[in-house]
Coordinates of C-alpha atoms in Angstrom, one line a residue:
M1 CA 2.6 -5.7 3.8
E2 CA -0.4 -6.2 2.0
F3 CA -0.9 -6.3 -2.0
N4 CA -3.8 -5.7 -4.3
I5 CA -3.2 -8.2 -6.8
K6 CA -6.3 -8.9 -9.1
P7 CA -7.0 -12.4 -10.8
V8 CA -6.6 -12.3 -14.7
D9 CA -9.8 -11.1 -16.2
T10 CA -11.4 -13.8 -19.2
S11 CA -13.9 -11.9 -20.5
M12 CA -11.7 -12.0 -23.2
R13 CA -10.3 -15.8 -23.4
E14 CA -13.2 -16.9 -26.0
S15 CA -11.8 -14.0 -28.4
V16 CA -7.7 -14.8 -27.9
I17 CA -8.7 -18.7 -28.4
A18 CA -10.7 -17.8 -32.0
R19 CA -7.4 -15.9 -32.8
I20 CA -5.0 -18.6 -32.2
D21 CA -7.3 -20.7 -33.7
N22 CA -7.7 -18.8 -37.0
L23 CA -3.7 -18.6 -37.3
T24 CA -2.5 -20.2 -40.6
K25 CA -1.8 -23.8 -39.4
P26 CA -3.7 -26.9 -37.7
K27 CA -5.3 -26.1 -34.9
G28 CA -3.0 -26.6 -31.7
S29 CA 0.2 -27.2 -33.8
L30 CA 1.9 -25.1 -32.0
G31 CA 1.7 -26.1 -28.5
M32 CA 2.6 -24.5 -25.4
L33 CA 2.8 -21.1 -27.6
E34 CA -0.7 -21.1 -28.4
D35 CA -0.8 -21.5 -24.3
L36 CA 1.9 -18.7 -23.7
A37 CA -0.4 -16.3 -26.0
L38 CA -3.6 -17.2 -24.5
Q39 CA -1.9 -16.2 -21.0
I40 CA -0.3 -13.0 -22.1
C41 CA -3.1 -11.6 -23.9
L42 CA -5.2 -12.1 -20.9
V43 CA -3.1 -10.6 -18.9
Q44 CA -2.2 -7.8 -20.7
K45 CA -6.0 -7.2 -21.6
T46 CA -5.1 -6.7 -25.5
L47 CA -5.2 -9.3 -29.0
Q48 CA -2.2 -7.7 -29.6
P49 CA 0.4 -7.8 -26.8
A50 CA 3.7 -6.6 -26.5
L51 CA 6.7 -7.1 -24.5
H52 CA 8.7 -4.3 -23.6
E53 CA 12.5 -4.1 -22.5
P54 CA 12.6 -7.0 -20.2
H55 CA 15.0 -6.9 -16.8
N56 CA 16.2 -9.8 -14.7
V57 CA 16.8 -8.5 -10.5
L58 CA 19.4 -10.1 -8.9
F59 CA 18.2 -10.2 -5.0
A60 CA 21.6 -11.5 -3.3
A61 CA 21.7 -12.5 0.5
D62 CA 24.0 -14.6 3.1
H63 CA 22.5 -17.0 5.5
G64 CA 23.1 -18.4 8.9
I65 CA 22.2 -22.1 8.2
I66 CA 25.6 -22.0 5.9
E67 CA 26.7 -22.7 9.8
E68 CA 26.0 -26.5 10.2
G69 CA 27.7 -27.0 6.9
V70 CA 25.1 -27.5 4.4
T71 CA 26.7 -26.3 1.8
V72 CA 30.1 -26.5 -0.3
S73 CA 29.8 -22.5 -0.8
P74 CA 31.8 -21.0 1.2
K75 CA 30.1 -17.8 2.4
E76 CA 32.6 -15.2 0.6
V77 CA 31.3 -16.6 -2.0
T78 CA 28.1 -14.5 -2.3
W79 CA 30.1 -10.7 -2.5
Q80 CA 32.6 -11.9 -4.7
Q81 CA 29.7 -13.3 -7.0
L82 CA 27.5 -9.9 -6.5
S83 CA 30.9 -7.6 -7.1
H84 CA 31.5 -10.3 -10.2
F85 CA 28.1 -9.7 -11.7
S86 CA 28.5 -5.9 -11.3
K87 CA 31.7 -6.1 -13.8
G88 CA 29.8 -7.8 -16.4
G89 CA 31.5 -11.3 -16.5
A90 CA 29.5 -14.0 -15.2
G91 CA 26.6 -16.3 -16.1
I92 CA 23.6 -14.3 -16.2
N93 CA 25.6 -11.3 -17.7
F94 CA 26.2 -13.1 -21.1
L95 CA 23.0 -13.9 -21.0
C96 CA 21.1 -10.8 -19.9
E97 CA 23.3 -9.3 -22.4
Q98 CA 22.6 -12.0 -25.7
H99 CA 18.1 -11.8 -24.9
G100 CA 18.2 -8.0 -24.6
F101 CA 17.3 -8.1 -19.9
K102 CA 18.9 -5.6 -18.3
L103 CA 20.5 -6.3 -15.2
V104 CA 19.4 -5.2 -11.9
L105 CA 21.4 -6.0 -9.1
V106 CA 20.3 -5.5 -4.9
D107 CA 22.5 -6.2 -2.5
A108 CA 19.7 -7.9 0.5
G109 CA 21.8 -8.9 3.3
V110 CA 25.4 -10.1 2.2
D111 CA 27.6 -10.0 4.7
C112 CA 30.0 -8.1 3.4
D113 CA 30.0 -4.3 3.1
I114 CA 29.6 -3.9 -1.2
P115 CA 31.4 -0.4 -1.9
Q116 CA 29.6 2.1 -3.7
G117 CA 30.0 3.0 -6.8
H118 CA 28.9 -1.2 -8.9
G119 CA 25.4 -0.2 -9.7
I120 CA 24.4 -2.6 -6.4
I121 CA 21.1 -1.0 -5.3
D122 CA 21.7 -1.2 -1.4
K123 CA 18.6 -2.6 0.1
K124 CA 20.8 -4.7 3.0
V125 CA 18.1 -5.8 5.8
G126 CA 21.1 -7.4 8.2
R127 CA 24.4 -9.0 7.4
G128 CA 22.8 -12.2 6.3
T129 CA 20.0 -13.8 8.4
R130 CA 20.6 -15.6 11.5
N131 CA 20.4 -19.8 12.1
F132 CA 17.3 -21.0 11.8
L133 CA 18.3 -24.5 13.3
H134 CA 18.3 -22.5 16.8
G135 CA 15.8 -19.8 16.3
P136 CA 13.9 -17.4 13.2
A137 CA 16.2 -16.5 10.4
M138 CA 14.7 -13.0 11.0
T139 CA 12.0 -10.9 12.8
A140 CA 9.2 -10.4 11.8
E141 CA 9.9 -6.6 11.1
E142 CA 12.8 -7.9 8.8
F143 CA 10.3 -9.7 6.8
E144 CA 8.2 -6.8 6.7
R145 CA 10.8 -4.6 5.8
C146 CA 12.4 -7.6 2.8
L147 CA 8.9 -7.7 1.5
E148 CA 8.4 -3.6 1.1
S149 CA 12.0 -3.4 -0.5
G150 CA 11.0 -6.1 -3.1
A151 CA 8.7 -4.2 -4.2
A152 CA 10.3 -0.7 -4.0
V153 CA 12.9 -2.5 -6.8
V154 CA 10.2 -3.1 -8.6
D155 CA 8.5 0.3 -8.1
G156 CA 11.8 1.8 -9.4
I157 CA 12.1 0.1 -12.6
H158 CA 8.4 0.7 -13.8
A159 CA 8.3 4.3 -13.3
D160 CA 11.3 4.1 -15.2
T161 CA 10.6 2.2 -18.0
R162 CA 8.4 0.7 -20.3
C163 CA 9.3 -3.2 -18.4
N164 CA 5.6 -5.2 -18.5
I165 CA 7.9 -8.5 -18.7
I166 CA 10.3 -9.9 -15.4
S167 CA 12.6 -11.9 -14.1
F168 CA 14.3 -12.8 -10.4
G169 CA 17.6 -14.4 -9.6
E170 CA 19.7 -15.1 -6.2
M171 CA 22.7 -15.3 -4.9
G172 CA 23.7 -16.7 -1.8
S173 CA 25.4 -19.5 -0.3
G174 CA 22.7 -21.9 1.5
N175 CA 19.5 -21.2 -0.1
T176 CA 18.6 -24.2 -1.2
S177 CA 17.9 -25.5 2.6
S178 CA 15.8 -22.4 2.5
S179 CA 14.1 -23.8 -0.7
A180 CA 13.2 -27.2 0.7
V181 CA 12.4 -26.0 3.7
W182 CA 9.9 -23.5 2.6
M183 CA 9.1 -26.4 -0.6
S184 CA 8.2 -28.8 1.7
L185 CA 6.1 -26.4 4.3
F186 CA 3.6 -24.9 1.4
A187 CA 3.6 -28.2 -0.9
D188 CA 3.3 -30.4 2.0
I189 CA 6.4 -32.7 0.4
P190 CA 8.3 -34.5 3.4
I191 CA 11.6 -32.5 3.5
D192 CA 13.7 -35.6 2.6
E193 CA 12.7 -35.8 -0.7
C194 CA 12.9 -31.9 -1.1
V195 CA 16.7 -31.9 -0.4
G196 CA 19.6 -31.6 -3.1
A197 CA 22.8 -31.6 -4.2
G198 CA 22.3 -26.9 -4.5
A199 CA 26.5 -26.3 -4.9
G200 CA 28.0 -29.7 -5.0
L201 CA 26.9 -31.7 -2.1
N202 CA 28.2 -35.9 -2.0
N203 CA 26.0 -38.5 -0.7
A204 CA 27.4 -38.0 2.7
G205 CA 25.9 -33.9 2.3
I206 CA 22.9 -34.6 1.3
R207 CA 22.2 -36.5 4.2
H208 CA 24.0 -34.5 6.7
K209 CA 21.7 -31.4 4.9
R210 CA 18.6 -33.6 5.4
D211 CA 19.3 -34.7 9.0
V212 CA 19.7 -30.3 10.2
L213 CA 16.7 -29.2 8.1
R214 CA 14.4 -32.1 10.0
T215 CA 15.7 -31.0 13.1
A216 CA 15.4 -27.5 12.2
M217 CA 11.9 -28.2 11.1
A218 CA 10.6 -30.1 14.7
N219 CA 12.4 -27.1 16.4
Y220 CA 9.6 -24.3 14.8
T221 CA 8.1 -23.2 17.5
G222 CA 6.7 -20.0 15.4
G223 CA 2.8 -19.4 14.3
D224 CA 1.1 -21.5 11.8
D225 CA 0.9 -19.2 9.6
V226 CA 2.9 -18.2 6.4
R227 CA 4.5 -15.2 7.2
S228 CA 5.9 -16.8 10.3
K229 CA 7.6 -19.9 8.9
M230 CA 8.5 -17.7 5.5
A231 CA 10.1 -15.4 8.1
W232 CA 11.8 -18.0 10.2
F233 CA 13.0 -20.8 7.5
G234 CA 13.8 -18.2 4.9
G235 CA 16.5 -15.6 3.4
Y236 CA 16.3 -11.7 3.2
E237 CA 17.1 -12.1 -1.0
M238 CA 14.5 -14.6 -0.8
V239 CA 11.6 -12.5 1.0
M240 CA 12.7 -10.0 -1.2
A241 CA 11.9 -11.9 -4.3
V242 CA 8.4 -12.6 -3.0
G243 CA 7.7 -8.8 -2.5
A244 CA 9.4 -8.4 -5.9
M245 CA 6.8 -10.6 -7.4
L246 CA 4.1 -10.1 -5.8
R247 CA 4.6 -5.5 -7.3
A248 CA 5.0 -7.1 -10.6
A249 CA 1.5 -9.4 -10.3
E250 CA 0.0 -6.2 -8.8
L251 CA 1.0 -3.9 -11.3
G252 CA 0.4 -6.4 -14.5
M253 CA 3.8 -7.1 -15.3
L254 CA 4.4 -11.0 -16.8
V255 CA 7.0 -13.0 -14.0
I256 CA 9.1 -15.5 -15.2
V257 CA 10.4 -18.3 -12.8
D258 CA 13.7 -19.3 -12.8
G259 CA 14.7 -22.6 -11.0
F260 CA 14.8 -24.1 -7.3
I261 CA 14.9 -21.1 -5.3
M262 CA 13.0 -19.0 -7.4
T263 CA 10.1 -21.5 -7.4
S264 CA 9.9 -21.5 -3.5
C265 CA 9.3 -18.2 -3.9
I266 CA 7.1 -18.0 -6.0
L267 CA 5.3 -21.1 -4.2
A268 CA 5.6 -19.1 -1.1
A269 CA 4.1 -15.9 -2.9
S270 CA 1.2 -17.9 -4.0
R271 CA 0.3 -19.0 -0.1
L272 CA -0.5 -15.6 0.6
Y273 CA -1.7 -14.1 -2.8
L274 CA -2.5 -17.5 -4.8
Q275 CA -3.8 -14.9 -7.7
V276 CA 0.1 -14.8 -8.5
L277 CA 0.2 -17.3 -10.4
D278 CA -1.8 -15.5 -13.2
Y279 CA 0.8 -13.7 -13.7
A280 CA 3.8 -15.9 -13.5
I281 CA 5.6 -18.4 -16.8
F282 CA 7.4 -21.0 -15.8
G283 CA 11.2 -20.8 -17.5
H284 CA 12.7 -23.9 -17.1
Q285 CA 13.0 -27.0 -14.5
G286 CA 16.7 -27.4 -13.2
D287 CA 18.4 -30.2 -12.0
E288 CA 18.1 -29.4 -8.3
N289 CA 16.6 -32.9 -6.6
G290 CA 12.6 -31.8 -5.8
H291 CA 12.2 -28.8 -8.6
R292 CA 10.1 -31.1 -10.4
R293 CA 7.6 -32.6 -7.5
M294 CA 7.6 -28.2 -6.5
L295 CA 6.7 -27.5 -9.9
E296 CA 3.9 -30.7 -10.5
A297 CA 2.6 -29.4 -7.1
L298 CA 1.6 -25.7 -8.9
H299 CA 1.0 -27.6 -11.8
A300 CA 3.5 -25.5 -13.6
M301 CA 5.0 -26.6 -16.9
P302 CA 8.1 -25.0 -17.3
L303 CA 8.9 -23.9 -20.7
L304 CA 12.8 -25.7 -21.1
R305 CA 14.4 -28.2 -19.6
L306 CA 18.4 -27.8 -19.6
N307 CA 19.7 -29.5 -16.3
L308 CA 20.9 -26.1 -14.6
R309 CA 21.4 -25.1 -11.4
L310 CA 23.0 -21.9 -11.7
G311 CA 20.3 -19.8 -10.3
E312 CA 20.9 -15.9 -11.3
G313 CA 17.7 -15.9 -13.0
S314 CA 19.3 -17.5 -15.8
G315 CA 17.4 -20.5 -16.9
A316 CA 13.9 -17.3 -16.8
V317 CA 16.1 -15.5 -19.4
C318 CA 17.3 -18.3 -21.6
A319 CA 13.3 -19.0 -21.3
Y320 CA 12.5 -15.4 -22.8
P321 CA 13.0 -15.8 -26.4
I322 CA 9.9 -18.7 -26.8
I323 CA 8.2 -16.1 -24.2
E324 CA 8.9 -13.8 -27.3
S325 CA 8.2 -16.3 -30.6
A326 CA 4.4 -17.0 -28.5
V327 CA 4.2 -13.7 -28.6
R328 CA 4.8 -13.0 -32.0
M329 CA 2.7 -16.5 -33.4
I330 CA -0.3 -13.9 -32.6
T331 CA 0.7 -10.6 -33.8
R332 CA 2.4 -11.6 -36.9
M333 CA 1.3 -14.8 -38.2
D334 CA -1.7 -14.4 -40.8
Q335 CA -5.1 -14.9 -40.2
F336 CA -6.7 -17.7 -42.9
G337 CA -9.4 -14.9 -43.7
D338 CA -6.2 -12.8 -44.9
A339 CA -4.5 -15.2 -46.8
N340 CA -5.1 -17.3 -49.8
V341 CA -4.8 -20.3 -47.7
T342 CA -7.5 -23.2 -47.8
R343 CA -8.7 -24.2 -43.5
Y344 CA -6.9 -27.3 -43.0
F345 CA -7.7 -28.0 -39.4

């Protein structure tokens, strides 16, 4: 599947900067809010940006690599939590409710037959990926299907609502292993520096996880292209998120990037289409080992640092009020020429 993502048109850049600098404040005094406002204005091609109907899409799937003992979370937690999300009592539920997000749940490849009627979108590609220690986690056909399914979910949201800002989350025991390998491959960082505790491994568990992933990477016999590497080591929910991010950028939507796993997804997406980063707002720096390094590799400045490692889109949703403040700054503050205030910068 191919995407047509246009780089953001920067022809308005000087006009936007002039408007921001002429707000009734010292030049640069609102810091990252000013940077955000500039980015949002360029994406939306207007000096009067607006945010409409934010959505958080949560993709869930299982991973074959957990057969190697790389996580303390048993596989059944994936479907149990997905069901939990649908009932409204999990972490991402209260955050979406608090900040006005619609939560969209997607079964990308959970090893369970999810009952109908719970509002969970069925995009199941398989009952979990294969163990990438011994071969590719998914086939090329499954990889393409994941990209298409992720894009289709965003298409549905875009067609049915005025949504122009979207975040993505995940649920899948073992997905920090896939994310660590993607980070190593696509940011050129040694795998030992990419591996963390995940859901709560102790030091011995982290050493074992590093050994498994180091061996898995050494066993790789696929092609040298990005798609082959993504398919060999990725998760269904991760590739689906990549497809969703790429489609959102193609549609001109703002993409709020969540924690370690979703940052690895935008990293992989950027190796396919670099211009996707024009649309990305990095919500937070999480507590997983390596997240800071990956953000640095992307030259990304996260809005928050709350030591989160929940996933689900939690950090992205928490960052939304700051993004909203940037929009309110440029649309609600007076200009010096309209207020009885002497310029003081």
